[in-house]
Amino acid sequence: MLKKLLIGSVGAVLAAGAQAPVAGAAPAADPVPAARVTVDLVQVNGSGCRPGSATAAVAADNSAFTVTYSEYLAQVGKGAKPTEFRKNCQLGLRVNVPQGFTYAIARADYRGFASLEAGAVGKQLASYYFQGMSGTAVRTHTFKGPQEGNWQASDTTEIQALEFAPCGAQRNFNINTELRVDGGTSDTANTTSFMAMDSTDGSLETVYHFAWKQCPTRR
C-alpha cells in the first residue's frame, strides 16, 4: 500500500541523479524488417518475477520490445523481511524474426520507482546473453538516498561491439536483472527504503532496443 500511494503522489518525477536514456533512436546496422516480429517469454525465474508477473510486447515498428513487471521490489528496514533486500529476475525470450534477419540489443532503458532514506543505497544490475554464448559483463547503476520518485537507467552498446544472434539458428535471449537496497546509515529500525522495477498501471516499462542485420544470402 505504501508503494502504491507514493507512486500515485509522485507521478513521473525523476529521481535526482538517475541516468537518463541516450537521446535519439538506438543504432541500427541494417534496415528494420517490415514483417512482424514477436517475442515469447519462455522462461521467467527469480524472486522478483514469479511466473505470470512479467509480460513482453514488441513495438509496432519492430524497433524495440518492452517488458513490464508487476511484483519486482526490493526493500530493507521496518517491516521488510531479511531476504527482501535483494530481488532478481531471469527472463528467457524467444525472439521470432523474419527470415533473412538477425538482431542484437543496442540499448536497454530501465525505469522504476525508488524511496530511499538518507544513508540508504539502491542498485540496479543487468547482464545479457544468447543461449549457448558468453554473456556481457554485469552493468550496475547506483542510486543514493535521500530519493523519492521515479528512476531511469540505460545500458548502451556501441554498434561495433554488438553481439548478434547467429543467423539461421533459434537462440533464446536471456536477461538477468537484479535490484538491491542497502540500509547503510539510514534508520532501518523505524524507516523503510525500497527500489522497484514494477508498475501497477503499465506506465513503467523496460525497453530493449533492437539493432537489425540482414543475414548473408545462401547460394
Backbone as a chain_set.jsonl record, in Angstrom:
{"seq": "MLKKLLIGSVGAVLAAGAQAPVAGAAPAADPVPAARVTVDLVQVNGSGCRPGSATAAVAADNSAFTVTYSEYLAQVGKGAKPTEFRKNCQLGLRVNVPQGFTYAIARADYRGFASLEAGAVGKQLASYYFQGMSGTAVRTHTFKGPQEGNWQASDTTEIQALEFAPCGAQRNFNINTELRVDGGTSDTANTTSFMAMDSTDGSLETVYHFAWKQCPTRR", "coords": {"N": [[0.834, -1.205, 0.0], [1.959, 1.245, 0.813], [3.798, 1.623, -1.267], [2.11, 1.974, -3.536], [0.724, 4.333, -2.868], [2.819, 6.176, -2.804], [3.745, 6.098, -5.446], [1.519, 7.05, -6.816], [1.4, 9.666, -5.844], [3.752, 10.902, -6.611], [4.019, 10.6, -9.35], [5.404, 11.21, -12.495], [7.914, 12.111, -11.758], [11.411, 12.346, -11.886], [13.955, 10.554, -10.192], [16.496, 12.244, -8.453], [19.715, 12.477, -9.85], [19.548, 10.125, -11.304], [20.318, 8.171, -14.209], [19.683, 9.309, -17.412], [18.058, 8.063, -20.402], [19.902, 7.504, -23.436], [19.732, 9.997, -25.878], [17.648, 10.011, -28.82], [17.16, 7.516, -31.431], [17.985, 4.028, -31.071], [21.05, 2.685, -32.37], [21.098, 1.201, -35.619], [22.173, -1.483, -37.583], [21.32, -2.386, -40.075], [18.407, -1.97, -42.243], [15.2, -1.97, -40.585], [13.25, -4.924, -40.32], [10.307, -5.43, -42.303], [8.258, -7.281, -41.937], [6.253, -8.717, -39.317], [7.57, -8.83, -36.033], [7.801, -10.958, -33.228], [7.753, -11.675, -29.685], [8.283, -14.205, -27.338], [7.854, -15.06, -23.977], [9.629, -17.451, -22.578], [10.839, -18.351, -20.34], [10.673, -17.538, -16.965], [12.061, -16.666, -14.117], [12.91, -16.208, -10.667], [13.186, -14.225, -7.631], [12.065, -11.772, -7.961], [10.229, -11.921, -9.963], [7.889, -13.823, -10.213], [6.293, -16.507, -12.053], [3.979, -15.266, -14.413], [4.009, -12.658, -13.569], [5.359, -10.97, -15.236], [5.38, -9.415, -18.429], [5.755, -9.276, -22.016], [6.132, -7.281, -24.965], [6.188, -6.321, -28.415], [7.207, -3.386, -30.137], [5.205, -1.573, -32.497], [6.605, -0.817, -34.774], [8.714, -2.553, -34.903], [11.075, -1.775, -33.683], [11.828, -2.127, -31.067], [11.356, -3.975, -27.978], [9.221, -4.307, -25.119], [9.284, -4.9, -21.58], [7.222, -5.518, -18.867], [6.818, -5.419, -15.415], [5.126, -6.637, -12.456], [5.552, -7.216, -9.798], [8.073, -6.56, -8.763], [10.217, -5.715, -6.476], [12.558, -4.543, -4.142], [13.449, -4.275, -0.727], [14.361, -2.764, 2.455], [14.6, -2.531, 6.002], [12.176, -1.264, 8.381], [9.551, -3.524, 8.781], [10.327, -5.054, 6.596], [11.342, -8.232, 5.297], [14.289, -10.194, 6.069], [15.386, -11.276, 3.707], [14.518, -9.665, 1.666], [16.043, -7.568, 0.758], [17.285, -7.972, -1.598], [16.308, -8.621, -4.88], [15.776, -10.61, -7.765], [15.628, -11.355, -11.307], [15.343, -13.609, -13.947], [14.951, -13.734, -17.317], [13.976, -15.611, -20.106], [13.808, -15.245, -23.476], [12.182, -15.864, -26.546], [12.811, -14.608, -29.526], [11.102, -14.028, -32.352], [11.993, -13.701, -35.525], [11.802, -12.266, -38.856], [12.547, -14.243, -41.781], [15.892, -14.226, -42.936], [16.898, -12.189, -41.396], [18.722, -11.018, -38.52], [19.359, -10.135, -35.066], [20.506, -7.774, -32.554], [20.793, -6.452, -29.2], [20.795, -3.145, -28.745], [20.419, -1.129, -26.891], [19.238, -0.801, -23.558], [16.639, 0.418, -21.677], [15.833, 1.168, -18.471], [13.28, 1.575, -16.031], [11.786, 2.692, -12.991], [10.65, 2.894, -9.573], [11.773, 4.62, -6.69], [12.21, 4.786, -3.201], [14.206, 5.994, -1.061], [15.766, 6.317, 1.981], [17.767, 8.832, 3.648], [21.156, 7.998, 3.582], [20.721, 5.408, 2.738], [21.203, 3.042, 0.028], [20.478, 2.184, -3.304], [20.617, -0.275, -5.912], [20.659, -1.146, -9.367], [21.082, -3.852, -11.478], [22.263, -5.574, -14.422], [22.655, -8.13, -16.911], [23.333, -9.796, -20.056], [22.736, -12.399, -22.472], [22.973, -14.621, -25.281], [21.523, -17.83, -25.698], [23.76, -20.446, -25.126], [25.969, -18.898, -25.668], [28.601, -16.616, -24.664], [28.109, -14.277, -21.987], [27.385, -10.757, -21.329], [29.334, -8.391, -19.403], [28.358, -7.635, -16.046], [26.266, -4.884, -15.634], [25.974, -1.994, -13.704], [23.947, 0.285, -11.912], [23.811, 2.918, -9.628], [21.984, 4.336, -6.931], [21.612, 6.866, -4.623], [20.296, 7.603, -1.395], [18.983, 10.64, 0.129], [16.104, 9.828, -1.806], [13.12, 10.127, -3.665], [11.016, 9.093, -5.86], [10.526, 8.452, -9.411], [12.945, 6.48, -11.166], [15.536, 6.229, -13.669], [17.603, 4.343, -15.893], [20.153, 3.435, -18.226], [21.558, 0.979, -20.384], [23.954, 0.87, -22.816], [25.267, -0.24, -25.923], [27.995, 0.111, -28.065], [27.835, 0.255, -31.644], [29.784, -1.197, -33.031], [30.433, -3.12, -31.231], [28.317, -4.79, -30.899], [26.531, -7.784, -30.151], [25.331, -10.172, -32.147], [22.568, -12.397, -32.725], [23.08, -15.749, -33.917], [22.803, -16.259, -37.407], [20.105, -18.017, -38.874], [19.698, -19.717, -36.733], [17.866, -20.631, -33.836], [18.095, -19.04, -30.958], [17.535, -18.538, -27.611], [17.154, -15.378, -26.017], [18.612, -14.169, -23.185], [17.999, -12.404, -20.202], [19.303, -11.115, -17.323], [18.426, -9.562, -14.403], [18.653, -7.417, -11.493], [17.733, -6.086, -8.346], [18.899, -4.218, -5.59], [18.897, -3.171, -2.212], [20.514, -1.356, 0.216], [20.559, -0.653, 3.559], [22.468, 0.955, 4.782], [23.53, 3.821, 6.489], [21.056, 4.611, 7.252], [18.04, 4.883, 9.268], [17.059, 1.998, 9.901], [15.481, 0.713, 11.723], [13.203, 2.16, 12.113], [12.381, 3.153, 9.678], [11.67, 2.515, 6.181], [13.292, 1.598, 3.22], [13.046, 1.338, -0.295], [13.299, -0.091, -3.605], [11.927, -0.275, -6.747], [10.997, -2.046, -9.728], [8.618, -2.132, -11.035], [5.166, -1.839, -12.099], [1.908, -0.747, -11.532], [0.096, 0.113, -13.369], [1.127, -0.212, -15.892], [2.722, 1.849, -16.825], [5.413, 2.07, -16.335], [7.836, 0.797, -18.019], [10.36, -1.518, -19.088], [12.559, -1.045, -21.73], [13.855, -2.583, -24.552], [16.006, -2.036, -27.112], [16.233, -2.875, -30.484], [18.931, -3.727, -32.707], [19.278, -4.281, -36.074], [20.254, -6.741, -38.535], [20.883, -7.893, -41.803], [20.994, -11.221, -42.879], [23.562, -13.124, -44.563], [22.96, -14.047, -47.961], [22.121, -17.284, -48.891], [23.593, -19.421, -51.261]], "CA": [[0.0, 0.0, 0.0], [2.844, 2.398, 0.832], [4.375, 1.822, -2.597], [1.106, 2.499, -4.455], [0.447, 5.714, -2.514], [3.946, 7.011, -3.21], [3.778, 6.184, -6.901], [0.443, 7.923, -7.25], [1.627, 11.058, -5.468], [4.914, 11.478, -7.264], [3.814, 10.627, -10.8], [6.528, 10.947, -13.391], [9.096, 12.847, -11.341], [12.605, 11.519, -11.942], [14.811, 10.61, -9.022], [17.685, 13.052, -8.693], [20.932, 11.738, -10.072], [19.353, 8.945, -12.143], [20.856, 8.311, -15.547], [18.643, 9.392, -18.437], [18.365, 7.298, -21.6], [20.588, 8.197, -24.508], [18.766, 10.623, -26.77], [17.577, 9.516, -30.182], [16.881, 6.102, -31.612], [19.119, 3.133, -30.939], [21.701, 2.473, -33.656], [20.682, 0.015, -36.362], [23.163, -1.809, -38.596], [20.608, -2.558, -41.334], [17.005, -1.554, -42.116], [14.308, -2.768, -39.748], [12.4, -5.779, -41.155], [8.919, -4.981, -42.417], [7.374, -8.32, -41.413], [6.03, -8.608, -37.891], [8.441, -9.512, -35.081], [7.117, -11.281, -31.971], [8.599, -12.135, -28.58], [7.636, -15.113, -26.4], [8.521, -15.285, -22.703], [9.663, -18.898, -22.397], [11.361, -18.633, -19.009], [10.555, -16.442, -16.001], [12.506, -17.194, -12.831], [13.541, -15.273, -9.754], [12.399, -13.708, -6.515], [11.402, -10.53, -8.347], [9.309, -12.1, -11.099], [7.274, -15.143, -10.251], [5.567, -16.713, -13.312], [2.75, -14.506, -14.55], [4.167, -11.274, -13.119], [6.095, -10.207, -16.253], [4.842, -9.526, -19.782], [6.61, -8.69, -23.059], [5.417, -6.869, -26.178], [7.052, -5.698, -29.42], [6.707, -2.136, -30.694], [4.56, -1.748, -33.806], [7.575, -0.604, -35.854], [9.79, -3.546, -34.742], [12.314, -1.126, -33.245], [12.135, -2.469, -29.683], [10.308, -4.674, -27.236], [9.118, -3.85, -23.743], [8.958, -5.852, -20.519], [6.544, -4.869, -17.747], [6.764, -6.246, -14.21], [4.084, -6.222, -11.513], [5.883, -7.564, -8.412], [9.539, -6.518, -8.689], [10.52, -4.708, -5.471], [13.486, -4.892, -3.068], [13.302, -3.312, 0.357], [15.087, -3.019, 3.683], [14.156, -1.667, 7.091], [10.996, -1.608, 9.166], [8.537, -4.309, 8.091], [10.887, -5.853, 5.499], [11.972, -9.49, 5.671], [15.74, -10.139, 5.855], [15.759, -11.667, 2.341], [13.913, -8.779, 0.677], [16.96, -6.513, 0.326], [17.72, -8.305, -2.962], [15.377, -9.347, -5.748], [16.36, -10.836, -9.086], [14.749, -11.92, -12.321], [15.956, -14.114, -15.169], [13.988, -13.92, -18.391], [14.397, -16.236, -21.347], [12.886, -14.789, -24.511], [12.329, -16.331, -27.916], [12.5, -13.517, -30.444], [10.771, -14.612, -33.649], [12.34, -12.677, -36.514], [11.567, -12.669, -40.246], [13.643, -14.954, -42.425], [16.897, -13.367, -43.551], [17.333, -11.141, -40.471], [19.125, -11.331, -37.163], [19.245, -8.932, -34.232], [21.236, -7.593, -31.298], [20.176, -5.439, -28.349], [21.696, -1.992, -28.761], [20.243, -0.318, -25.688], [18.166, -1.182, -22.634], [16.216, 1.539, -20.832], [15.136, 0.677, -17.288], [12.549, 2.581, -15.266], [11.152, 2.17, -11.791], [10.352, 3.859, -8.515], [12.65, 4.457, -5.537], [12.007, 5.543, -1.968], [15.433, 5.713, -0.325], [16.046, 7.226, 3.087], [19.138, 9.351, 3.704], [22.09, 6.968, 4.004], [20.442, 4.14, 2.045], [21.706, 2.959, -1.346], [19.835, 1.209, -4.164], [21.365, -0.624, -7.123], [20.021, -1.926, -10.424], [22.116, -4.566, -12.206], [21.756, -6.356, -15.552], [23.562, -8.743, -17.874], [22.587, -10.321, -21.195], [23.466, -13.364, -23.295], [22.225, -15.556, -26.104], [21.663, -19.218, -25.28], [24.941, -21.106, -25.652], [27.025, -17.939, -25.948], [29.065, -15.917, -23.468], [27.295, -13.13, -21.638], [28.033, -9.468, -21.117], [29.675, -8.067, -18.026], [27.229, -7.073, -15.304], [26.235, -3.423, -15.642], [25.392, -1.582, -12.439], [23.578, 1.693, -11.71], [23.677, 3.151, -8.196], [21.125, 5.458, -6.545], [21.849, 7.14, -3.212], [19.273, 8.37, -0.707], [17.53, 10.511, 0.031], [15.43, 9.929, -3.102], [11.706, 9.79, -3.629], [10.482, 9.332, -7.19], [10.867, 7.511, -10.469], [14.339, 6.454, -11.581], [15.819, 5.709, -15.006], [18.983, 3.955, -16.158], [20.293, 2.865, -19.566], [22.743, 0.241, -20.81], [24.118, 1.094, -24.252], [26.392, -0.917, -26.552], [28.409, 0.706, -29.329], [27.428, -0.598, -32.758], [30.862, -2.118, -33.409], [30.566, -4.153, -30.198], [27.05, -5.508, -30.761], [26.541, -9.247, -30.255], [24.134, -10.574, -32.894], [22.181, -13.802, -32.704], [23.563, -16.433, -35.121], [21.834, -16.369, -38.499], [19.573, -19.343, -39.143], [19.6, -20.531, -35.518], [16.977, -20.081, -32.826], [18.753, -18.975, -29.654], [16.839, -17.675, -26.664], [17.878, -14.231, -25.483], [18.449, -14.205, -21.737], [18.221, -11.154, -19.489], [19.378, -11.244, -15.876], [18.39, -8.272, -13.725], [18.663, -7.506, -10.035], [17.585, -4.879, -7.532], [19.422, -4.366, -4.24], [18.793, -2.0, -1.349], [21.338, -1.426, 1.42], [20.119, 0.368, 4.502], [23.567, 1.867, 5.068], [23.448, 4.55, 7.758], [19.678, 5.031, 7.494], [17.395, 4.35, 10.467], [16.28, 0.857, 9.414], [14.558, 0.255, 12.759], [11.975, 2.953, 12.075], [12.036, 3.565, 8.317], [11.82, 1.512, 5.124], [13.758, 2.049, 1.907], [12.788, 0.318, -1.31], [13.541, 0.216, -5.013], [11.021, -1.131, -7.508], [11.018, -2.003, -11.186], [7.309, -2.645, -11.41], [4.167, -0.828, -12.404], [0.541, -1.244, -11.39], [-0.736, 0.584, -14.486], [1.819, -0.406, -17.16], [3.383, 3.069, -17.279], [6.847, 1.934, -16.136], [8.269, -0.349, -18.812], [11.747, -1.654, -19.518], [12.554, -1.056, -23.19], [15.056, -3.152, -25.168], [16.04, -1.537, -28.484], [16.882, -3.773, -31.433], [19.746, -3.388, -33.877], [18.976, -5.336, -37.057], [21.233, -7.028, -39.577], [20.453, -8.884, -42.781], [21.884, -12.383, -42.964], [24.073, -13.377, -45.916], [22.106, -14.868, -48.802], [22.711, -18.577, -49.205], [23.578, -19.753, -52.695]], "C": [[0.864, 1.248, 0.0], [3.394, 2.696, -0.545], [3.376, 2.468, -3.532], [0.799, 3.963, -4.157], [1.557, 6.638, -2.974], [3.997, 7.18, -4.715], [2.696, 7.133, -7.391], [0.724, 9.371, -6.957], [2.762, 11.693, -6.233], [4.741, 11.56, -8.762], [5.094, 10.343, -11.533], [7.779, 11.714, -13.007], [10.293, 11.913, -11.349], [13.392, 11.664, -10.655], [16.082, 11.368, -9.361], [18.888, 12.149, -8.844], [20.762, 10.504, -10.921], [19.879, 9.216, -13.529], [19.729, 8.299, -16.551], [19.038, 8.572, -19.646], [19.106, 8.146, -22.625], [19.562, 8.755, -25.485], [18.808, 9.984, -28.149], [17.354, 8.023, -30.235], [18.147, 5.292, -31.423], [19.728, 2.884, -32.313], [21.228, 1.197, -34.317], [21.677, -0.237, -37.474], [22.532, -1.889, -39.978], [19.17, -2.078, -41.16], [16.204, -2.503, -41.232], [13.434, -3.645, -40.639], [10.955, -5.294, -41.152], [7.944, -5.996, -41.838], [7.351, -8.277, -39.891], [7.013, -9.449, -37.079], [7.632, -9.784, -33.818], [8.128, -11.778, -30.943], [7.769, -13.015, -27.658], [8.485, -15.218, -25.137], [8.497, -16.778, -22.412], [10.226, -19.296, -21.038], [11.247, -17.392, -18.149], [10.89, -17.01, -14.633], [13.072, -16.072, -11.969], [12.6, -14.749, -8.698], [11.653, -12.432, -6.858], [10.393, -10.689, -9.462], [8.773, -13.524, -11.126], [6.516, -15.294, -11.58], [4.227, -15.986, -13.321], [2.87, -13.051, -14.16], [4.984, -10.416, -14.082], [5.459, -10.452, -17.613], [5.78, -8.836, -20.762], [5.771, -8.36, -24.282], [6.382, -6.149, -27.097], [6.405, -4.418, -29.939], [6.17, -2.367, -32.099], [5.541, -1.602, -34.963], [8.773, -1.541, -35.767], [11.107, -2.951, -34.26], [12.753, -1.572, -31.857], [11.064, -3.402, -29.143], [10.357, -4.204, -25.79], [8.827, -5.022, -22.813], [8.35, -5.061, -19.371], [6.427, -5.862, -16.595], [5.647, -5.744, -13.287], [4.432, -6.501, -10.057], [7.381, -7.492, -8.143], [9.958, -5.396, -7.753], [11.461, -5.284, -4.431], [13.381, -3.836, -1.978], [14.087, -3.746, 1.584], [14.554, -2.076, 4.751], [12.906, -2.175, 7.771], [9.965, -2.356, 8.312], [9.054, -5.186, 6.974], [11.501, -7.144, 6.042], [13.466, -9.432, 5.352], [16.161, -10.447, 4.416], [15.295, -10.673, 1.282], [14.823, -7.65, 0.218], [17.434, -6.733, -1.108], [16.623, -9.06, -3.676], [16.021, -9.485, -7.127], [15.328, -11.421, -10.028], [15.571, -12.382, -13.509], [14.862, -14.399, -16.178], [14.661, -14.629, -19.557], [13.373, -15.911, -22.417], [13.217, -15.422, -25.847], [11.865, -15.201, -28.837], [12.32, -14.115, -31.832], [10.935, -13.554, -34.725], [12.052, -13.18, -37.917], [12.793, -13.354, -40.838], [14.594, -13.961, -43.088], [17.401, -12.255, -42.658], [17.845, -11.762, -39.179], [19.176, -10.023, -36.382], [20.259, -8.96, -33.089], [20.443, -6.587, -30.467], [21.171, -4.288, -28.2], [21.596, -1.153, -27.49], [19.094, -0.878, -24.863], [17.884, -0.001, -21.726], [15.361, 0.997, -19.688], [14.464, 1.842, -16.555], [11.908, 1.926, -14.054], [10.909, 3.288, -10.801], [11.249, 3.564, -7.314], [12.193, 5.345, -4.397], [13.168, 5.176, -1.048], [15.643, 6.766, 0.757], [17.487, 7.724, 2.997], [20.059, 8.279, 4.284], [21.874, 5.622, 3.363], [20.927, 4.212, 0.604], [20.935, 1.873, -2.092], [20.676, 0.943, -5.395], [20.485, -1.417, -8.069], [21.13, -2.538, -11.259], [21.491, -5.361, -13.344], [22.913, -6.958, -16.342], [22.725, -9.48, -18.906], [23.418, -11.38, -21.909], [22.489, -14.177, -24.133], [22.513, -16.975, -25.623], [22.877, -19.852, -25.949], [26.096, -20.186, -25.971], [27.419, -17.231, -24.658], [28.242, -14.664, -23.23], [28.097, -11.853, -21.513], [28.474, -9.355, -19.664], [28.443, -7.469, -17.347], [27.353, -5.552, -15.295], [25.42, -2.952, -14.445], [25.112, -0.083, -12.43], [23.237, 1.873, -10.235], [22.865, 4.41, -7.924], [21.248, 5.651, -5.039], [20.713, 7.971, -2.623], [19.845, 9.661, -0.123], [17.016, 10.702, -1.393], [13.983, 9.481, -2.943], [11.133, 10.09, -5.012], [10.903, 8.267, -8.181], [12.346, 7.601, -10.803], [14.448, 5.893, -12.996], [17.292, 5.351, -15.097], [19.036, 3.28, -17.52], [21.609, 2.121, -19.705], [22.836, 0.358, -22.323], [25.367, 0.374, -24.753], [26.719, -0.234, -27.866], [28.173, -0.277, -30.469], [28.512, -1.597, -33.151], [31.039, -3.245, -32.4], [29.298, -4.989, -30.034], [27.233, -7.008, -30.962], [25.239, -9.676, -30.91], [23.85, -12.065, -32.704], [22.677, -14.476, -33.986], [22.452, -16.519, -36.176], [21.393, -17.824, -38.66], [19.459, -20.248, -37.939], [18.671, -19.846, -34.528], [17.656, -20.177, -31.473], [17.944, -18.05, -28.748], [17.753, -16.537, -26.213], [17.571, -14.145, -23.996], [18.833, -12.869, -21.111], [18.215, -11.445, -17.994], [19.392, -9.855, -15.262], [18.308, -8.479, -12.221], [18.448, -6.125, -9.438], [18.128, -5.177, -6.141], [19.207, -3.061, -3.483], [19.593, -2.264, -0.079], [20.921, -0.294, 2.344], [21.2, 1.366, 4.874], [23.445, 2.5, 6.452], [22.026, 5.032, 8.06], [19.116, 4.355, 8.746], [16.478, 3.195, 10.073], [15.311, 0.316, 10.465], [13.206, 0.956, 12.672], [11.542, 3.38, 10.687], [12.263, 2.419, 7.348], [12.309, 2.183, 3.855], [13.478, 0.951, 0.898], [13.116, 0.854, -2.7], [12.73, -0.778, -5.827], [11.257, -0.966, -9.0], [9.696, -2.58, -11.679], [6.333, -1.503, -11.602], [2.79, -1.437, -12.265], [-0.336, -0.862, -12.573], [-0.055, 0.446, -15.837], [2.599, 0.789, -17.649], [4.901, 2.991, -17.149], [7.333, 0.66, -16.814], [9.78, -0.333, -18.984], [11.736, -1.833, -21.032], [13.898, -1.561, -23.699], [15.024, -2.813, -26.66], [16.841, -2.485, -29.381], [17.885, -3.03, -32.31], [19.585, -4.556, -34.835], [20.106, -5.508, -38.055], [20.668, -8.083, -40.502], [21.481, -10.002, -42.89], [22.373, -12.568, -44.403], [23.126, -14.305, -46.685], [22.812, -16.176, -49.14], [22.557, -18.872, -50.691], [23.614, -21.263, -52.886]], "O": [[0.567, 2.208, -0.711], [3.46, 3.853, -0.962], [3.721, 3.404, -4.252], [0.629, 4.757, -5.082], [1.302, 7.737, -3.468], [4.261, 8.275, -5.211], [2.938, 7.936, -8.292], [0.331, 10.24, -7.735], [2.744, 12.899, -6.481], [5.254, 12.484, -9.394], [5.791, 9.37, -11.247], [8.634, 11.948, -13.862], [10.194, 10.788, -10.859], [13.488, 12.755, -10.092], [16.674, 11.164, -10.42], [19.073, 11.194, -8.09], [21.764, 9.865, -11.246], [19.888, 10.361, -13.981], [18.905, 7.386, -16.551], [20.229, 8.395, -19.904], [18.947, 9.366, -22.665], [18.628, 8.055, -25.875], [19.842, 9.485, -28.593], [17.358, 7.346, -29.207], [19.253, 5.804, -31.595], [19.012, 2.87, -33.314], [20.981, 0.204, -33.632], [22.004, 0.676, -38.232], [23.159, -1.493, -40.96], [18.752, -1.805, -40.035], [16.504, -3.694, -41.149], [12.915, -3.15, -41.639], [10.446, -4.813, -40.139], [6.905, -5.611, -41.3], [8.316, -7.851, -39.257], [7.258, -10.615, -37.387], [6.858, -8.931, -33.383], [9.215, -12.239, -31.291], [6.678, -12.627, -27.241], [9.694, -15.438, -25.215], [7.455, -17.318, -22.038], [10.103, -20.45, -20.629], [11.676, -16.311, -18.554], [10.096, -17.75, -14.052], [13.642, -15.108, -12.481], [11.379, -14.813, -8.842], [10.725, -12.04, -6.151], [9.762, -9.715, -9.873], [9.166, -14.33, -11.969], [6.135, -14.286, -12.174], [3.446, -16.075, -12.374], [1.943, -12.274, -14.388], [5.273, -9.257, -13.782], [5.046, -11.571, -17.916], [6.513, -7.92, -20.389], [4.815, -9.069, -24.6], [7.285, -5.451, -26.637], [5.194, -4.375, -30.156], [6.634, -3.261, -32.807], [5.339, -2.197, -36.022], [9.755, -1.347, -36.484], [12.156, -3.575, -34.419], [13.921, -1.415, -31.499], [10.014, -3.596, -29.755], [11.396, -3.762, -25.3], [8.205, -6.008, -23.21], [8.905, -4.045, -18.95], [5.993, -6.999, -16.78], [5.272, -4.573, -13.335], [3.702, -6.077, -9.161], [7.904, -8.291, -7.366], [10.049, -4.243, -8.176], [11.22, -6.365, -3.894], [13.242, -2.647, -2.266], [14.434, -4.916, 1.742], [14.113, -0.966, 4.453], [12.611, -3.37, 7.741], [9.56, -1.877, 7.253], [8.298, -5.998, 6.44], [12.105, -7.149, 7.114], [13.87, -8.695, 4.453], [17.18, -9.938, 3.95], [15.643, -10.822, 0.111], [14.425, -6.849, -0.628], [17.923, -5.808, -1.757], [16.071, -10.024, -3.145], [16.721, -8.585, -7.59], [14.287, -11.92, -9.601], [16.402, -11.633, -14.023], [13.961, -15.201, -15.929], [15.778, -14.288, -19.946], [12.2, -16.26, -22.284], [14.381, -15.507, -26.237], [10.677, -14.887, -28.91], [13.265, -14.643, -32.418], [10.13, -12.629, -34.831], [12.056, -14.388, -38.154], [13.927, -13.079, -40.445], [14.168, -12.991, -43.714], [18.235, -11.453, -43.081], [17.46, -12.868, -38.798], [19.052, -8.94, -36.955], [20.786, -10.008, -32.715], [19.526, -5.943, -30.977], [22.24, -4.441, -27.609], [22.576, -0.54, -27.066], [18.103, -1.367, -25.406], [18.791, 0.521, -21.078], [14.291, 0.433, -19.918], [15.01, 2.943, -16.473], [11.536, 0.753, -14.089], [10.956, 4.47, -11.142], [11.461, 2.404, -6.962], [11.835, 6.506, -4.599], [13.117, 4.168, -0.343], [15.692, 7.963, 0.47], [18.324, 7.102, 2.343], [19.78, 7.721, 5.345], [22.754, 4.764, 3.431], [21.048, 5.293, 0.028], [20.758, 0.77, -1.576], [21.374, 1.836, -5.875], [19.676, -2.245, -7.649], [22.029, -1.827, -11.706], [20.335, -5.777, -13.257], [23.997, -6.382, -16.43], [21.55, -9.76, -18.672], [24.645, -11.289, -21.955], [21.339, -14.392, -23.749], [23.626, -17.275, -25.191], [23.019, -19.809, -27.172], [27.113, -20.64, -26.496], [26.671, -17.242, -23.68], [27.736, -14.059, -24.175], [29.326, -11.862, -21.581], [28.041, -10.126, -18.807], [27.592, -6.87, -18.004], [28.412, -5.005, -14.988], [24.319, -3.442, -14.198], [25.933, 0.716, -12.88], [22.479, 1.092, -9.661], [23.032, 5.425, -8.6], [21.018, 4.72, -4.267], [20.225, 8.913, -3.249], [21.053, 9.764, 0.095], [17.437, 11.619, -2.098], [13.679, 8.567, -2.176], [10.797, 11.239, -5.299], [11.564, 7.293, -7.818], [12.936, 8.679, -10.731], [13.563, 5.174, -13.46], [18.131, 5.982, -14.455], [18.076, 2.626, -17.929], [22.645, 2.567, -19.212], [21.902, -0.013, -23.035], [26.401, 0.379, -24.086], [25.833, -0.018, -28.693], [28.293, -1.489, -30.29], [28.204, -2.717, -33.559], [31.727, -4.225, -32.686], [29.217, -5.812, -29.122], [27.99, -7.445, -31.829], [24.169, -9.562, -30.312], [24.762, -12.876, -32.546], [22.694, -13.841, -35.04], [21.302, -16.819, -35.856], [22.209, -18.743, -38.589], [19.155, -21.432, -38.088], [18.687, -18.622, -34.396], [17.778, -21.263, -30.906], [17.701, -16.895, -29.1], [18.96, -16.713, -26.05], [16.41, -14.057, -23.597], [19.86, -12.282, -21.45], [17.233, -11.963, -17.462], [20.276, -9.053, -15.565], [17.949, -9.553, -11.738], [18.927, -5.123, -9.968], [17.864, -6.238, -5.574], [19.323, -1.976, -4.054], [19.379, -3.26, 0.61], [20.928, 0.875, 1.958], [20.895, 2.5, 5.242], [23.279, 1.805, 7.454], [21.815, 5.777, 9.017], [19.669, 3.362, 9.219], [15.27, 3.378, 9.926], [14.414, -0.458, 10.133], [12.188, 0.414, 13.103], [10.447, 3.918, 10.524], [12.97, 1.461, 7.664], [11.79, 3.227, 3.462], [13.65, -0.231, 1.195], [13.197, 2.061, -2.932], [12.835, -1.987, -5.62], [11.659, 0.097, -9.473], [9.654, -3.396, -12.6], [6.638, -0.348, -11.305], [2.52, -2.508, -12.807], [-1.402, -1.447, -12.764], [-0.583, 0.928, -16.839], [3.099, 0.773, -18.773], [5.61, 3.767, -17.789], [7.248, -0.427, -16.242], [10.402, 0.728, -19.021], [10.999, -2.667, -21.559], [14.949, -1.037, -23.329], [14.126, -3.247, -27.383], [17.977, -2.844, -29.071], [17.707, -1.85, -32.614], [19.742, -5.709, -34.433], [20.82, -4.56, -38.38], [20.051, -9.05, -40.055], [22.683, -9.754, -42.98], [21.674, -12.207, -45.35], [22.561, -15.237, -46.112], [23.949, -16.18, -49.611], [21.517, -18.602, -51.29], [23.608, -21.742, -54.02]]}, "num_chains": 1, "name": "protein.A"}
